[in-house]
Short mmCIF file of C-alpha atoms in Angstrom, two decimals:
data_model
loop_
_atom_site.label_atom_id
_atom_site.label_comp_id
_atom_site.label_asym_id
_atom_site.label_seq_id
_atom_site.Cartn_x
_atom_site.Cartn_y
_atom_site.Cartn_z
CA MET A 1 39.34 -52.56 -10.57
CA ALA A 2 35.86 -51.26 -11.53
CA LYS A 3 35.19 -50.04 -15.02
CA THR A 4 33.93 -46.52 -15.62
CA ASN A 5 30.27 -46.38 -16.59
CA PHE A 6 30.55 -44.13 -19.64
CA GLN A 7 26.87 -44.51 -20.55
CA TYR A 8 25.83 -43.12 -17.17
CA GLU A 9 28.20 -40.16 -17.52
CA LYS A 10 26.99 -39.50 -21.05
CA ARG A 11 23.35 -39.60 -19.95
CA GLN A 12 24.04 -37.16 -17.10
CA LYS A 13 25.71 -34.76 -19.53
CA GLU A 14 22.75 -35.05 -21.91
CA LEU A 15 20.29 -34.37 -19.08
CA GLU A 16 22.29 -31.32 -17.95
CA LYS A 17 22.47 -30.01 -21.52
CA LYS A 18 18.70 -30.50 -21.93
CA LYS A 19 18.03 -28.72 -18.62
CA LYS A 20 20.18 -25.75 -19.65
CA ALA A 21 18.45 -25.56 -23.05
CA GLU A 22 15.01 -25.54 -21.41
CA GLU A 23 16.11 -22.82 -18.96
CA LYS A 24 17.48 -20.73 -21.81
CA ALA A 25 14.26 -21.15 -23.80
CA ARG A 26 12.22 -20.16 -20.73
CA ARG A 27 14.33 -17.03 -20.13
CA LYS A 28 14.10 -16.13 -23.82
CA LEU A 29 10.31 -16.46 -23.73
CA GLU A 30 10.09 -14.33 -20.57
CA ALA A 31 12.27 -11.67 -22.17
CA LYS A 32 10.02 -11.67 -25.21
CA ASN A 33 6.87 -11.33 -23.10
CA ASN A 34 8.36 -8.78 -20.65
CA PRO A 35 10.70 -6.55 -22.68
CA LYS A 36 13.28 -4.57 -20.74
CA SER A 37 13.51 -0.81 -20.97
CA ALA A 38 16.40 0.96 -22.70
CA ASP A 39 18.44 1.31 -19.48
CA GLY A 40 18.51 -2.48 -19.03
CA THR A 41 16.20 -2.66 -16.04
CA GLU A 42 12.92 -4.45 -16.10
CA GLY A 43 9.64 -2.58 -15.94
CA GLU A 44 9.16 -3.44 -12.28
CA GLU A 45 9.66 -0.77 -9.65
CA SER A 46 11.88 -1.17 -6.63
CA ASP A 47 10.18 -2.16 -3.38
CA ALA A 48 10.69 1.27 -1.80
CA ASP A 49 9.19 3.10 -4.79
CA ALA A 50 6.26 0.69 -4.99
CA ASP A 51 5.50 1.10 -1.28
CA ALA A 52 5.66 4.89 -1.49
CA ASP A 53 3.39 4.95 -4.54
CA ALA A 54 0.90 2.65 -2.80
CA ASP A 55 0.85 4.92 0.26
CA ASP A 56 0.29 7.98 -1.93
CA ALA A 57 -2.55 6.23 -3.74
CA ASP A 58 -4.19 5.29 -0.43
CA ASP A 59 -3.90 8.86 0.86
CA ALA A 60 -5.34 10.27 -2.36
CA ALA A 61 -8.27 7.84 -2.28
CA GLU A 62 -9.11 8.83 1.28
CA SER A 63 -8.93 12.60 0.68
CA ASP A 64 -10.90 12.47 -2.61
CA ALA A 65 -13.78 10.54 -1.07
CA PRO A 66 -16.83 12.70 -0.28
CA ALA A 67 -17.69 13.11 3.39
CA GLN A 68 -20.31 10.69 4.64
CA PRO A 69 -23.25 12.32 6.47
CA GLN A 70 -23.84 10.90 9.92
#
């Protein structure tokens, strides 16, 4: 019967632990750089709100522009 390779298993556990630690550090750094608002949501807008705001901005830019003489 084959023997269990404990060194391989230990190394895999170490690699997984290191990967989790790096991910946690990355998330912590992102949270520090992009703080969340008080309600727990990030500062980004939803897609629908962002699209509506972009459309409003485009409309405002077109109507505020002076008429071009032809």
